[in-house]
Amino acid sequence: AQSVAQPEDQVNVAEGNPLTVKCTYSVSGNPYLFWYVQYPNRGLQFLLKYITGDNLVKGSYGFEAEFNKSQTSFHLKKPSALVSDSALYFCAVREGNTDKLIFGTGTRLQVFP
Amino acid sequence: EAGVAQSPRYKIIEKRQSVAFWCNPISGHATLYWYQQILGQGPKLLIQFQNNGVVDDSQLPKDRFSAERLKGVDSTLKIQPAKLEDSAVYLCASSLVLVETQYFGPGTRLLVL
C-alpha cells in the first residue's frame, strides 16, 4: 500500500535561512506526490505536485520540492524562510490508480524572527 | 474563482446526538471528497463522489456516517449518533475529473462532549 512518512514533527528555522521539510514515500509504480500547507483554523492549501518530468518542482509562495527516486524522497524547500511561512505542512501520495490521497502526519514549521 | 465552501465552521454536540455538515465545491468540479482530520494526524478520506455517484466509501463508518450528493453539486455529511471519537475537523475537497489536484475548504471543526 502507498504511504508517506514525515520524520520530523517540528522544524525550527530562523527567518531568512533556507528551510527543508522532509518527506519519504513508499509506492508501487510511479508516484504522484503533493505538498499542502495548513494555517490555523483553515483548510489545506495546495503548494505543489510531482507527476512526471523535471525532478525539481516549483510551487506557490516560493516553495519548491525535489523528487529523488533513488532515495524515495520528496523534500519541500525554500531558499529564504519568512515568519509567515509558519504553519503545518503535509506531504501526500496518490494511491494507485485512484484519486485517493494518503497524507503524512504533518510537520509543524516554526520560523523565528 | 470562489473556493470550496463549508458550513458550519464549528459545531459542539453531545454524544449520541446527530450532526450534518454541508459542502459546496468549486464550480465545475465533478469530484468531491470528504476527509476526517483528527488532531495531530493527517486527513483521512471518508468518501469520494464523482458527480452524484460514490467512487470510494471504504473508510466511511457506515453504521453512523452517511453522505449524499443528490444533484452532483452540493454534498452533506451526516453523523448519527455521534461518538466522542468523532471529534475532528471534517474537510471537503473538490477536483476536476482526471486532474490530480484537490482543493480544500476551510473545514468544520466538530467537538463531541
Short mmCIF file of C-alpha atoms in Angstrom, two decimals:
data_model
loop_
_atom_site.label_atom_id
_atom_site.label_comp_id
_atom_site.label_asym_id
_atom_site.label_seq_id
_atom_site.Cartn_x
_atom_site.Cartn_y
_atom_site.Cartn_z
CA ALA A 1 0.00 0.00 0.00
CA GLN A 2 1.11 3.54 -0.69
CA SER A 3 2.37 5.61 2.21
CA VAL A 4 4.34 8.73 3.07
CA ALA A 5 6.42 9.47 6.12
CA GLN A 6 7.29 12.84 7.58
CA PRO A 7 10.05 12.06 10.06
CA GLU A 8 10.05 15.44 11.82
CA ASP A 9 7.15 16.61 13.95
CA GLN A 10 8.58 20.13 14.03
CA VAL A 11 11.18 22.12 12.15
CA ASN A 12 12.55 25.38 13.52
CA VAL A 13 14.37 27.87 11.33
CA ALA A 14 15.40 31.50 11.58
CA GLU A 15 13.85 34.00 9.19
CA GLY A 16 15.99 34.43 6.09
CA ASN A 17 17.57 31.00 6.38
CA PRO A 18 16.81 28.16 3.97
CA LEU A 19 14.25 25.59 5.11
CA THR A 20 13.69 21.93 4.34
CA VAL A 21 10.71 19.82 5.35
CA LYS A 22 11.31 16.12 4.74
CA CYS A 23 9.06 13.52 3.17
CA THR A 24 9.75 9.96 2.08
CA TYR A 25 7.34 7.76 0.20
CA SER A 26 6.57 4.13 -0.47
CA VAL A 27 4.63 3.31 -3.62
CA SER A 28 4.24 0.62 -6.19
CA GLY A 29 4.54 2.16 -9.61
CA ASN A 30 5.08 5.80 -10.44
CA PRO A 31 4.44 8.18 -7.55
CA TYR A 32 2.13 11.16 -7.68
CA LEU A 33 3.31 13.38 -4.81
CA PHE A 34 1.87 16.52 -3.27
CA TRP A 35 2.61 19.16 -0.65
CA TYR A 36 -0.14 21.04 1.17
CA VAL A 37 0.06 23.72 3.88
CA GLN A 38 -2.44 24.28 6.66
CA TYR A 39 -2.69 27.55 8.56
CA PRO A 40 -4.54 27.66 11.92
CA ASN A 41 -8.29 27.18 11.60
CA ARG A 42 -8.07 26.90 7.84
CA GLY A 43 -8.23 24.10 5.32
CA LEU A 44 -5.33 22.72 3.37
CA GLN A 45 -3.83 24.85 0.62
CA PHE A 46 -2.15 23.20 -2.37
CA LEU A 47 1.52 24.11 -2.75
CA LEU A 48 2.88 21.88 -5.49
CA LYS A 49 2.84 18.42 -7.03
CA TYR A 50 5.10 15.99 -8.84
CA ILE A 51 3.54 13.83 -11.53
CA THR A 52 6.33 13.31 -14.02
CA GLY A 53 9.16 15.19 -15.68
CA ASP A 54 11.63 17.57 -14.04
CA ASN A 55 12.71 16.42 -10.59
CA LEU A 56 12.63 19.99 -9.25
CA VAL A 57 9.09 21.22 -8.91
CA LYS A 58 8.29 24.86 -8.24
CA GLY A 59 5.14 25.84 -6.41
CA SER A 60 3.32 28.63 -4.65
CA TYR A 61 4.84 31.21 -2.26
CA GLY A 62 8.42 30.49 -3.37
CA PHE A 63 8.38 26.84 -2.31
CA GLU A 64 9.92 24.06 -4.35
CA ALA A 65 10.36 20.34 -3.90
CA GLU A 66 12.92 17.88 -5.16
CA PHE A 67 11.85 14.43 -6.27
CA ASN A 68 14.57 11.83 -5.66
CA LYS A 69 13.68 8.39 -6.93
CA SER A 70 16.74 6.60 -5.56
CA GLN A 71 16.11 7.93 -2.06
CA THR A 72 12.31 7.78 -2.40
CA SER A 73 12.11 11.32 -1.09
CA PHE A 74 10.17 14.46 -1.93
CA HIS A 75 11.54 17.16 0.37
CA LEU A 76 9.98 20.63 0.45
CA LYS A 77 12.40 23.56 0.31
CA LYS A 78 12.52 27.32 0.31
CA PRO A 79 15.70 29.39 -0.06
CA SER A 80 14.72 32.08 2.44
CA ALA A 81 12.12 31.46 5.14
CA LEU A 82 9.54 34.04 6.23
CA VAL A 83 7.81 34.24 9.61
CA SER A 84 4.54 33.96 7.69
CA ASP A 85 5.62 30.50 6.45
CA SER A 86 4.98 29.17 9.97
CA ALA A 87 2.27 26.54 9.54
CA LEU A 88 1.59 22.80 9.35
CA TYR A 89 2.88 21.10 6.21
CA PHE A 90 1.54 17.82 4.82
CA CYS A 91 3.06 15.53 2.23
CA ALA A 92 0.67 13.25 0.35
CA VAL A 93 0.78 10.49 -2.25
CA ARG A 94 -1.94 9.37 -4.59
CA GLU A 95 -2.95 5.76 -4.08
CA GLY A 96 -2.53 3.56 -7.12
CA ASN A 97 -4.83 4.40 -9.99
CA THR A 98 -7.33 6.16 -7.75
CA ASP A 99 -7.75 9.82 -6.80
CA LYS A 100 -7.37 8.96 -3.13
CA LEU A 101 -4.67 10.91 -1.30
CA ILE A 102 -2.72 9.33 1.54
CA PHE A 103 -1.38 12.02 3.86
CA GLY A 104 1.59 12.03 6.19
CA THR A 105 1.23 13.06 9.81
CA GLY A 106 2.37 16.60 9.15
CA THR A 107 5.37 18.73 10.10
CA ARG A 108 4.98 21.96 12.01
CA LEU A 109 7.29 24.64 10.65
CA GLN A 110 8.20 27.45 13.03
CA VAL A 111 10.10 30.40 11.58
CA PHE A 112 11.60 32.70 14.21
CA PRO A 113 12.25 36.42 13.58
CA GLU B 1 -12.91 31.93 -8.62
CA ALA B 2 -14.71 31.00 -5.40
CA GLY B 3 -13.20 28.22 -3.37
CA VAL B 4 -14.78 25.26 -1.65
CA ALA B 5 -17.39 26.43 0.85
CA GLN B 6 -18.27 24.56 4.04
CA SER B 7 -20.69 25.18 6.88
CA PRO B 8 -20.90 25.36 9.76
CA ARG B 9 -17.33 26.22 10.71
CA TYR B 10 -17.73 24.96 14.26
CA LYS B 11 -20.14 22.60 15.96
CA ILE B 12 -20.40 21.33 19.51
CA ILE B 13 -22.77 18.47 20.29
CA GLU B 14 -23.24 15.84 22.94
CA LYS B 15 -22.59 12.19 22.25
CA ARG B 16 -25.46 10.29 20.68
CA GLN B 17 -26.75 13.46 19.02
CA SER B 18 -26.79 13.86 15.25
CA VAL B 19 -25.00 16.46 13.16
CA ALA B 20 -24.78 17.41 9.49
CA PHE B 21 -22.14 19.25 7.51
CA TRP B 22 -22.58 20.95 4.15
CA CYS B 23 -20.11 21.43 1.30
CA ASN B 24 -20.31 23.38 -1.94
CA PRO B 25 -17.42 22.54 -4.27
CA ILE B 26 -15.68 24.77 -6.78
CA SER B 27 -17.93 25.35 -9.78
CA GLY B 28 -17.39 22.72 -12.45
CA HIS B 29 -15.59 20.25 -10.18
CA ALA B 30 -17.25 16.90 -10.67
CA THR B 31 -15.28 15.08 -7.99
CA LEU B 32 -15.94 15.76 -4.30
CA TYR B 33 -14.22 14.31 -1.25
CA TRP B 34 -14.90 14.26 2.48
CA TYR B 35 -11.92 13.85 4.80
CA GLN B 36 -11.69 13.44 8.56
CA GLN B 37 -8.70 15.06 10.28
CA ILE B 38 -8.17 14.05 13.88
CA LEU B 39 -5.94 16.31 15.94
CA GLY B 40 -2.27 15.51 15.31
CA GLN B 41 -2.94 13.41 12.23
CA GLY B 42 -3.17 13.89 8.50
CA PRO B 43 -6.55 13.92 6.78
CA LYS B 44 -8.14 10.54 6.07
CA LEU B 45 -10.53 10.05 3.18
CA LEU B 46 -14.06 9.11 4.21
CA ILE B 47 -15.88 9.18 0.89
CA GLN B 48 -15.37 10.25 -2.71
CA PHE B 49 -18.10 11.21 -5.18
CA GLN B 50 -17.90 11.68 -8.89
CA ASN B 51 -20.94 13.70 -9.90
CA ASN B 52 -23.63 12.11 -7.72
CA GLY B 53 -22.15 8.60 -7.64
CA VAL B 54 -19.97 7.14 -4.90
CA VAL B 55 -16.49 6.17 -6.08
CA ASP B 56 -14.94 5.12 -2.75
CA ASP B 57 -16.55 4.85 0.68
CA SER B 58 -14.37 2.07 2.03
CA GLN B 59 -13.30 4.06 5.10
CA LEU B 60 -16.70 5.52 5.94
CA PRO B 61 -18.13 4.08 9.19
CA LYS B 62 -21.45 3.28 7.60
CA ASP B 63 -23.19 2.36 10.84
CA ARG B 64 -23.17 6.03 11.86
CA PHE B 65 -21.91 8.12 8.94
CA SER B 66 -23.79 8.87 5.73
CA ALA B 67 -23.19 11.23 2.84
CA GLU B 68 -25.06 12.27 -0.24
CA ARG B 69 -24.60 14.42 -3.29
CA LEU B 70 -28.02 14.31 -4.87
CA LYS B 71 -27.67 16.77 -7.74
CA GLY B 72 -23.97 16.30 -8.35
CA VAL B 73 -23.05 19.65 -6.79
CA ASP B 74 -23.55 20.24 -3.05
CA SER B 75 -22.94 17.47 -0.57
CA THR B 76 -23.91 16.74 3.02
CA LEU B 77 -22.16 14.50 5.50
CA LYS B 78 -24.15 13.27 8.49
CA ILE B 79 -23.19 11.55 11.71
CA GLN B 80 -25.90 9.80 13.72
CA PRO B 81 -25.35 9.05 16.54
CA ALA B 82 -22.08 10.86 17.28
CA LYS B 83 -19.38 9.36 19.47
CA LEU B 84 -16.61 11.09 21.40
CA GLU B 85 -14.03 9.80 18.92
CA ASP B 86 -15.78 11.65 16.09
CA SER B 87 -14.32 14.90 17.39
CA ALA B 88 -12.24 16.11 14.45
CA VAL B 89 -12.11 18.56 11.59
CA TYR B 90 -14.17 17.48 8.59
CA LEU B 91 -12.70 18.71 5.35
CA CYS B 92 -14.38 18.85 1.99
CA ALA B 93 -12.30 18.95 -1.20
CA SER B 94 -13.08 19.01 -4.89
CA SER B 95 -11.24 18.45 -8.14
CA LEU B 96 -11.77 18.30 -11.86
CA VAL B 97 -12.11 14.83 -13.35
CA LEU B 98 -8.75 13.40 -14.42
CA VAL B 99 -6.87 16.27 -12.77
CA GLU B 100 -4.89 15.30 -9.73
CA THR B 101 -5.05 18.46 -7.62
CA GLN B 102 -7.64 18.57 -4.87
CA TYR B 103 -8.73 21.92 -3.44
CA PHE B 104 -9.88 22.02 0.16
CA GLY B 105 -12.46 24.03 2.02
CA PRO B 106 -11.85 25.61 5.46
CA GLY B 107 -13.30 22.62 7.28
CA THR B 108 -15.87 22.09 10.03
CA ARG B 109 -14.46 21.60 13.50
CA LEU B 110 -16.64 19.16 15.47
CA LEU B 111 -16.42 18.66 19.21
CA VAL B 112 -18.44 15.83 20.72
CA LEU B 113 -18.91 16.08 24.50
#
